[in-house]
PDB file of C-alpha atoms and ligand atoms in Angstrom:
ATOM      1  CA  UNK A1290      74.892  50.702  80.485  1.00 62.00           C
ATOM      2  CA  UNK A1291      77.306  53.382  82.564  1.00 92.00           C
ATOM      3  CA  UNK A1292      79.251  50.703  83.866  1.00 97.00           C
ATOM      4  CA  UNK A1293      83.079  52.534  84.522  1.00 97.00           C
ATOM      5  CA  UNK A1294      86.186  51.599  85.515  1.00 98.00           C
ATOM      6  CA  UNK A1295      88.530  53.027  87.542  1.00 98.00           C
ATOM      7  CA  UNK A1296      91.375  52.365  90.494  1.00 98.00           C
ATOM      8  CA  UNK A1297      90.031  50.647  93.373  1.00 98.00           C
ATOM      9  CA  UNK A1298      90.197  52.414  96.381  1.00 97.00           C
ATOM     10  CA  UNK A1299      91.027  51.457 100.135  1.00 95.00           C
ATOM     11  CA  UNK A1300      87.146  52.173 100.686  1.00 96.00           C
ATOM     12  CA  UNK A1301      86.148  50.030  97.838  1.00 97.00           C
ATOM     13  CA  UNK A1302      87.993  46.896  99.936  1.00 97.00           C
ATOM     14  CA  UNK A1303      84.374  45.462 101.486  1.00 98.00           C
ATOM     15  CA  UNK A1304      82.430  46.080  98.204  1.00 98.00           C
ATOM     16  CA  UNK A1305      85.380  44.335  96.331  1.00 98.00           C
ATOM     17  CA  UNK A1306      85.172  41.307  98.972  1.00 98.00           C
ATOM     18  CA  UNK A1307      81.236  41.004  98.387  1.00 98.00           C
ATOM     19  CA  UNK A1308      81.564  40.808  94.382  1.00 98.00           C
ATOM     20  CA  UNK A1309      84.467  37.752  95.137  1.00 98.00           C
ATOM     21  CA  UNK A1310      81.970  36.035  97.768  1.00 98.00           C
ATOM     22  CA  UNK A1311      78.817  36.408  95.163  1.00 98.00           C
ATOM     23  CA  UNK A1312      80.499  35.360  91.630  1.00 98.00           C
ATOM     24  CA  UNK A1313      82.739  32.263  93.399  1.00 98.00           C
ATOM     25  CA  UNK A1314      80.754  29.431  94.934  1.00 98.00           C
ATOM     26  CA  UNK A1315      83.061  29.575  98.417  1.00 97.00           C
ATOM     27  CA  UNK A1316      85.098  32.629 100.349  1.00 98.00           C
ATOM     28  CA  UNK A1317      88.420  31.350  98.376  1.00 97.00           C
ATOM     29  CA  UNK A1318      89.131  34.123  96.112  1.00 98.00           C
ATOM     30  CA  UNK A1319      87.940  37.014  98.479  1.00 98.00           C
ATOM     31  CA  UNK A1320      89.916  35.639 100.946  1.00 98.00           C
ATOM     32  CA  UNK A1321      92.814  35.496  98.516  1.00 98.00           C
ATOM     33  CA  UNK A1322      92.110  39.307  97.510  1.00 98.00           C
ATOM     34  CA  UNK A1323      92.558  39.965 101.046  1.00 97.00           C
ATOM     35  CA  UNK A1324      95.866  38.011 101.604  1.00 97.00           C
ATOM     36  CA  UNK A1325      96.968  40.009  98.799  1.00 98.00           C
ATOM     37  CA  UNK A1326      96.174  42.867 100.354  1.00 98.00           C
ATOM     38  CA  UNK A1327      98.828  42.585 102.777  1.00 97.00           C
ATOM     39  CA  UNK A1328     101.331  41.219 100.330  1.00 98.00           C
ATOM     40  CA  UNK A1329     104.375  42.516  98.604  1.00 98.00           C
ATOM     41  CA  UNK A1330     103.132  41.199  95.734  1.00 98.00           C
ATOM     42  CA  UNK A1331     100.167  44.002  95.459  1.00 98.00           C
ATOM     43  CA  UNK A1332     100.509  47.189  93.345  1.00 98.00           C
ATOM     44  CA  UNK A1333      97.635  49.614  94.167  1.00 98.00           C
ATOM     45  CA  UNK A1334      97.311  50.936  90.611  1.00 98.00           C
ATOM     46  CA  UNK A1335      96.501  47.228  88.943  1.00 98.00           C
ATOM     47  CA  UNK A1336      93.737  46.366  91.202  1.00 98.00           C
ATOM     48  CA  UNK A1337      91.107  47.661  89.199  1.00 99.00           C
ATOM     49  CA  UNK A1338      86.926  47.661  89.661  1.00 98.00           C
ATOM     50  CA  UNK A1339      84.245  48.494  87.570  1.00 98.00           C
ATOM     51  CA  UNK A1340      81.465  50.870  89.230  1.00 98.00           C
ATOM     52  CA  UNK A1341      77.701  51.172  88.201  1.00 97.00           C
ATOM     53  CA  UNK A1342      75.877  53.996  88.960  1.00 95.00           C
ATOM     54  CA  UNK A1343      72.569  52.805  91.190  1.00 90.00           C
ATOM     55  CA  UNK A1344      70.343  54.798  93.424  1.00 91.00           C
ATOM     56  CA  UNK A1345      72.783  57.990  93.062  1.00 88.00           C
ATOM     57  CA  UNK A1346      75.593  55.758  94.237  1.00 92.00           C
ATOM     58  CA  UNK A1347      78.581  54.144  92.546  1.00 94.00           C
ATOM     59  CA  UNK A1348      78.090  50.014  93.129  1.00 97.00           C
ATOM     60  CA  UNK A1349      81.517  48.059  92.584  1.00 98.00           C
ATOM     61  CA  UNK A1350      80.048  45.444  90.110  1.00 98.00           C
ATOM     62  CA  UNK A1351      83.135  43.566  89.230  1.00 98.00           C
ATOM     63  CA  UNK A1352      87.130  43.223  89.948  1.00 99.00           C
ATOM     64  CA  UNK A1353      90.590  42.225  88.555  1.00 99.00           C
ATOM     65  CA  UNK A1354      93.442  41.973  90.272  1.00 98.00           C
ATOM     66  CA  UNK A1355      97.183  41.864  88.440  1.00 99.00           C
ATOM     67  CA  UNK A1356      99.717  41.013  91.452  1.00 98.00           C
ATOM     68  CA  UNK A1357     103.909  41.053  90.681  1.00 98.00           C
ATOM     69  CA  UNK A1358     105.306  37.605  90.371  1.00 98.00           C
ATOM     70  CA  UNK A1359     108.727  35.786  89.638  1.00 98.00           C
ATOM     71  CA  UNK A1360     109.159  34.306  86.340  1.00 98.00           C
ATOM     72  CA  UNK A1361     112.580  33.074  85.913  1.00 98.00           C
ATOM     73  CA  UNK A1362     114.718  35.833  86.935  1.00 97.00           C
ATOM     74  CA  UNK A1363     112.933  38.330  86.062  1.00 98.00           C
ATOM     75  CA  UNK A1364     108.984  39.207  86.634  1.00 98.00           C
ATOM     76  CA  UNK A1365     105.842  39.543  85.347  1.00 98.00           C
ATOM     77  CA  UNK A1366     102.262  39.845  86.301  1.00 98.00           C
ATOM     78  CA  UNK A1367      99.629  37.653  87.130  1.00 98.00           C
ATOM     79  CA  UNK A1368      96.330  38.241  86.529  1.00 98.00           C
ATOM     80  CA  UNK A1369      93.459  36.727  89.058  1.00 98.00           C
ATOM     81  CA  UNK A1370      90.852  36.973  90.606  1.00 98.00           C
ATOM     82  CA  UNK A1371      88.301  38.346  88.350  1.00 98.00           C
ATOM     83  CA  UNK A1372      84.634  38.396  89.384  1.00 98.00           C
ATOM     84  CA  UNK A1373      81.595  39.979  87.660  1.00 98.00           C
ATOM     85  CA  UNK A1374      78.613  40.183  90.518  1.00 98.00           C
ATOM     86  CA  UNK A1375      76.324  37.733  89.106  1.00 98.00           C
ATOM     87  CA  UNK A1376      73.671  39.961  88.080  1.00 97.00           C
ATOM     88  CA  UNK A1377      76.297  41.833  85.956  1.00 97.00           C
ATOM     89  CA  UNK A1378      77.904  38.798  84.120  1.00 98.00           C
ATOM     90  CA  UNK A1379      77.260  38.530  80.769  1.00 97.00           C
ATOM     91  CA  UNK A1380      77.304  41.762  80.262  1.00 97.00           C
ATOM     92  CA  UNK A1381      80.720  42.753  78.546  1.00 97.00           C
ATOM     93  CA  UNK A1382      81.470  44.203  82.029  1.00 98.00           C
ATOM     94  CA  UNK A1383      84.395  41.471  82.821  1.00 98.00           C
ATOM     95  CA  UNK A1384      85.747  42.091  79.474  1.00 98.00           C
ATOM     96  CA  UNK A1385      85.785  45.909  80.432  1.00 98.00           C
ATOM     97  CA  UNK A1386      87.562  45.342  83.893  1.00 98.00           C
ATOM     98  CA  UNK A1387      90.497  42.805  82.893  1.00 98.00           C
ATOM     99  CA  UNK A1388      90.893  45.091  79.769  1.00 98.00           C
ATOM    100  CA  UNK A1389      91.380  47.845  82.213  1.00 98.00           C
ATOM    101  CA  UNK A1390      93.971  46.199  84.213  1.00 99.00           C
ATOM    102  CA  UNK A1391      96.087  44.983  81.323  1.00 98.00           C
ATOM    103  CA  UNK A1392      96.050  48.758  79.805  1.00 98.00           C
ATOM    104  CA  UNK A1393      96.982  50.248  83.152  1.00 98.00           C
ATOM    105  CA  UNK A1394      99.833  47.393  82.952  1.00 98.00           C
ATOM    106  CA  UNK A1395     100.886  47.995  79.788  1.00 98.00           C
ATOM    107  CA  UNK A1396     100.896  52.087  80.228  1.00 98.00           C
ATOM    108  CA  UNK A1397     103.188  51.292  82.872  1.00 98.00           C
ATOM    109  CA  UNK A1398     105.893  49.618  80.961  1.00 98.00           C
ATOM    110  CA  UNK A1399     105.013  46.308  82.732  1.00 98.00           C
ATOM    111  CA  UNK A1400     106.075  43.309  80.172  1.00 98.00           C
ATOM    112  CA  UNK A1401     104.079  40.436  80.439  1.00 98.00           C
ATOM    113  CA  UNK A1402     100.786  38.986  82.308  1.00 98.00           C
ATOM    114  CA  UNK A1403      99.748  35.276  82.695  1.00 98.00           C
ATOM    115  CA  UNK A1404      96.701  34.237  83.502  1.00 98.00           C
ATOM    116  CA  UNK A1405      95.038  30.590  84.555  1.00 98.00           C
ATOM    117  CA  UNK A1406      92.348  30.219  83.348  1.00 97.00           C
ATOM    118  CA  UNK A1407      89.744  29.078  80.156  1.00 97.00           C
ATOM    119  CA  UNK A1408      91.264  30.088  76.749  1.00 98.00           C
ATOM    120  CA  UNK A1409      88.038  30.878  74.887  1.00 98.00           C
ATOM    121  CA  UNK A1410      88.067  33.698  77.385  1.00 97.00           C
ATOM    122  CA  UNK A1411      91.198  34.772  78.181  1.00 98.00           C
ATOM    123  CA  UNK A1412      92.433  34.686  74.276  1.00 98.00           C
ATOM    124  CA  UNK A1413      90.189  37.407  73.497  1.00 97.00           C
ATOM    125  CA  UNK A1414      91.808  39.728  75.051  1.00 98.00           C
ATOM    126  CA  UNK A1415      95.354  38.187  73.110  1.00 98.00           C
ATOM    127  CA  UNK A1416      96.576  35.504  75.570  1.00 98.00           C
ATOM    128  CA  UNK A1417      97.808  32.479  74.248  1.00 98.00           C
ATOM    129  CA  UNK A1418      99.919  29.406  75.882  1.00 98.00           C
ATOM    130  CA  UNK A1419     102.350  30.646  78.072  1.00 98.00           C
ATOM    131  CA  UNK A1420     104.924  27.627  76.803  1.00 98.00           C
ATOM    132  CA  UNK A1421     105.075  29.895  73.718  1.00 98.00           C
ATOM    133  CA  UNK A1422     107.100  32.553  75.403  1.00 98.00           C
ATOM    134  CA  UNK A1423     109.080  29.915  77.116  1.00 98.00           C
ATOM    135  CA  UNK A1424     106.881  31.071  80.522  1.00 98.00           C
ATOM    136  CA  UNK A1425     105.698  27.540  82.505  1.00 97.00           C
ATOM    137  CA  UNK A1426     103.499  27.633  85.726  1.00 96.00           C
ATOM    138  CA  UNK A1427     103.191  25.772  88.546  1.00 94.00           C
ATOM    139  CA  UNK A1428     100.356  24.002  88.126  1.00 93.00           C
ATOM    140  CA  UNK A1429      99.546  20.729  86.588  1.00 92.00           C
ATOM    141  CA  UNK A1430      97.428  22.167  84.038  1.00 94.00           C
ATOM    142  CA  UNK A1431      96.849  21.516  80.124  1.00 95.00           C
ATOM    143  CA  UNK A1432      99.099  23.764  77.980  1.00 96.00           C
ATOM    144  CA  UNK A1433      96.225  25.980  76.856  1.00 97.00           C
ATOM    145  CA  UNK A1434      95.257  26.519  80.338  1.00 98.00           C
ATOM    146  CA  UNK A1435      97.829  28.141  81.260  1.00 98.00           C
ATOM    147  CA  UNK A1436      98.801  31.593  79.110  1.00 98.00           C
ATOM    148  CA  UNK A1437     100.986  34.757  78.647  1.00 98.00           C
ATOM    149  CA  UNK A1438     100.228  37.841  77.462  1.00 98.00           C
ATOM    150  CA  UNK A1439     103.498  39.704  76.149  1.00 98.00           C
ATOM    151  CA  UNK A1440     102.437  43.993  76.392  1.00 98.00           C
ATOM    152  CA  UNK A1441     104.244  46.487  74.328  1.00 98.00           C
ATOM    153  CA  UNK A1442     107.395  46.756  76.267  1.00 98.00           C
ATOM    154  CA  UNK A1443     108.131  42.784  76.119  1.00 98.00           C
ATOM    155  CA  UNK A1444     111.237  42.233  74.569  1.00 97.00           C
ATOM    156  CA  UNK A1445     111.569  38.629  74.394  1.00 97.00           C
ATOM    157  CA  UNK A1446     111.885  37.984  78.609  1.00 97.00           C
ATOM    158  CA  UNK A1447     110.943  37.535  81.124  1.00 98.00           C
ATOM    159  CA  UNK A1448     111.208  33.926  80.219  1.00 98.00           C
ATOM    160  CA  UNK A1449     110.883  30.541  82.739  1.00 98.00           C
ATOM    161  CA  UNK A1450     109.222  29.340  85.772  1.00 98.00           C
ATOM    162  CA  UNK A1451     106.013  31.303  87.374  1.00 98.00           C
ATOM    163  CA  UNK A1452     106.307  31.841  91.008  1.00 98.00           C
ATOM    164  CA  UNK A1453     103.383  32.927  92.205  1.00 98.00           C
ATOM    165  CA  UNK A1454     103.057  35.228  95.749  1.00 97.00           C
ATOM    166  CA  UNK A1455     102.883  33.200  98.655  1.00 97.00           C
ATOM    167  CA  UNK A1456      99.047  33.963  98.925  1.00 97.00           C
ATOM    168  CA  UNK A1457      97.901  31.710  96.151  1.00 97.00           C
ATOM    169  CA  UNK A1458      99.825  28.469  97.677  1.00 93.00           C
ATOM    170  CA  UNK A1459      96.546  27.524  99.742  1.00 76.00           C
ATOM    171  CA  UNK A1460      94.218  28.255  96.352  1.00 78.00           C
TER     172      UNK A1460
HETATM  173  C1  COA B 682      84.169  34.777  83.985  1.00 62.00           C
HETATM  174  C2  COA B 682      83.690  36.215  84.192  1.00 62.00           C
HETATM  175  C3  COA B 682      84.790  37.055  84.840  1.00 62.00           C
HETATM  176  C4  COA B 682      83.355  36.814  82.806  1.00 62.00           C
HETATM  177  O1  COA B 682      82.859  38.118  82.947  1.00 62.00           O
HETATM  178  P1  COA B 682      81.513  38.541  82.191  1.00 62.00           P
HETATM  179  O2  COA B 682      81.285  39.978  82.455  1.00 62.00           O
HETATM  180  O3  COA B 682      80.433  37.594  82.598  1.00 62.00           O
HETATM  181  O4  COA B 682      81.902  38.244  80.686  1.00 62.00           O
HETATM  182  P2  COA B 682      81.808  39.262  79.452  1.00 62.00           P
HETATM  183  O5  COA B 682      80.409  39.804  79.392  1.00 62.00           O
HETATM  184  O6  COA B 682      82.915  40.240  79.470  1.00 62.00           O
HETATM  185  O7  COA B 682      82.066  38.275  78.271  1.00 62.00           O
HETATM  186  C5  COA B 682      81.038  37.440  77.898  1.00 62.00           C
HETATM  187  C6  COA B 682      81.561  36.418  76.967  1.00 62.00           C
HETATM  188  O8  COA B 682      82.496  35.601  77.625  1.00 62.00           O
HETATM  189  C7  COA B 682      82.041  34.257  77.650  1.00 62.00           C
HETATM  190  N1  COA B 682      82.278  33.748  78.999  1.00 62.00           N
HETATM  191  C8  COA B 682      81.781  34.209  80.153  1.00 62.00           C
HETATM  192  N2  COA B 682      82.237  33.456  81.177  1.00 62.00           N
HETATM  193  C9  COA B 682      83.047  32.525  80.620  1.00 62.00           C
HETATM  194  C10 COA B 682      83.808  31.462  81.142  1.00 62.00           C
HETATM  195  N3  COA B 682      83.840  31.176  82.449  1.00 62.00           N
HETATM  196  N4  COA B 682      84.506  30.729  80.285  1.00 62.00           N
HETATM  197  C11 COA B 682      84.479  30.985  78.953  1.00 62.00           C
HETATM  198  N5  COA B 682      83.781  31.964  78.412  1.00 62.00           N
HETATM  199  C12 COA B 682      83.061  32.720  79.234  1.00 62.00           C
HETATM  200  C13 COA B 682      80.572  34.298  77.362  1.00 62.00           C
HETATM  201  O9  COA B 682      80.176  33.129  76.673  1.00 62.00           O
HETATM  202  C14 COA B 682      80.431  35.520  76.499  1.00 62.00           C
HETATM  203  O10 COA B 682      80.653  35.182  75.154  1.00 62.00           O
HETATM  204  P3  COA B 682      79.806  35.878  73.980  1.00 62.00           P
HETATM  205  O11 COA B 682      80.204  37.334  74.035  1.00 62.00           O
HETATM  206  O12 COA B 682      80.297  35.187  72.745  1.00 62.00           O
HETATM  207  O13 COA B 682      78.395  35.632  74.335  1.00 62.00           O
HETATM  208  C15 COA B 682      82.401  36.284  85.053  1.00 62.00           C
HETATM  209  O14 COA B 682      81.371  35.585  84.417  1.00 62.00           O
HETATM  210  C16 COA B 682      82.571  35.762  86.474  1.00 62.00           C
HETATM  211  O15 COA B 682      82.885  36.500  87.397  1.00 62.00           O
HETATM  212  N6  COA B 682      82.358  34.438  86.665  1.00 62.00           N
HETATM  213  C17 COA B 682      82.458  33.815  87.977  1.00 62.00           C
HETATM  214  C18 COA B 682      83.862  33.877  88.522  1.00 62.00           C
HETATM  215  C19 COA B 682      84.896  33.317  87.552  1.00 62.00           C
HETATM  216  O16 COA B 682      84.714  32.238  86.993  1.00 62.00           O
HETATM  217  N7  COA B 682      86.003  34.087  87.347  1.00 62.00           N
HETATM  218  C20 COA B 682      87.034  33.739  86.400  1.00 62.00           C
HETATM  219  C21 COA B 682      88.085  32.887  86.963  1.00 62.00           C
HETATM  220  S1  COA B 682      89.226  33.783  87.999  1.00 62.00           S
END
């Protein structure tokens, strides 16, 4: 499988939108991508897809977004969406995209990333409870639900309450 990843671009934005709309049961998380899109909250260089090569084309197969948020009084990163189209799940092709994201995140000196999301995934790529780091989110969640990920230029913070970008208050 050529499956690559790279940088989404500004022309990949429809593409993107159709992998959200196929791998989610409703429009929620495309139409969160999108909100994004216009928010302060988005950094170009962590929004990151993977492309297949089909019919002498590149296809975006698969997403995953990191967008800036508060924690405490510092900030962080917070990983989500990620979608795999759902002929490409199952694949190692979402474990290729997020790990793509958190090593452009990491490369940048960015500190830490929390996710939402099922542990048994999300801990193979090294998160674990959030609560460990002293990081809490917002939502009324069990503690393993709800994780950090501390990259190499953490140094202990940022440390406290997640406040997510606006965008994700009507998820
Ligand atoms: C969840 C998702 C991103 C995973 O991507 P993927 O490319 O299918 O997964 P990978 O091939 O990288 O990894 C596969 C492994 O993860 C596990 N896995 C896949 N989806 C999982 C899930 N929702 N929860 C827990 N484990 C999951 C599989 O069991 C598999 O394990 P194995 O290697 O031991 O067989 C993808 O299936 C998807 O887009 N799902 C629908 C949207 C969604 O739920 N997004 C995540 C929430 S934002």
């Amino acid at each position: 499988m050529t499956v690559r990843t790279r940088v989404e671009q500004p022309s990949d934005a429809r593409a993107t939108r159709l992998v959200h709309m196929a791998a989610f049961p409703g429009p929620d998380e495309a139409d969160l991508v999108d909100a994004l899109r216009r928010d302060p909250s988005w950094v170009d260089e962590f929004s990151v897809v993977a492309v297949a090569p089909v019919d002498q084309r590149e296809l975006v197969v698969a997403h995953a977004l990191l967008t800036r948020l508060r924690i405490g009084q510092g900030q962080g990163l917070a990983l989500a969406p990620v979608a795999v189209a759902p002929e490409w799940q199952r694949k190692g092709v979402g474990r290729l995209v997020v790990r793509a994201a958190l090593d452009a995140a990491d490369a940048a000196g960015e500190r830490l990333v929390v996710v939402l999301g099922d542990p048994d995934y999300y801990g193979r790529f090294g998160f674990t409870p959030a609560s460990r780091h002293e990081v809490t989110g917002p939502f009324p969640v069990r503690d393993e639900y709800f994780q950090a990920l501390p990259l190499s230029a953490y140094d202990g913070k940022p440390r406290g309450l997640c406040r997510y970008p606006a965008p994700f208050d009507g998820v």
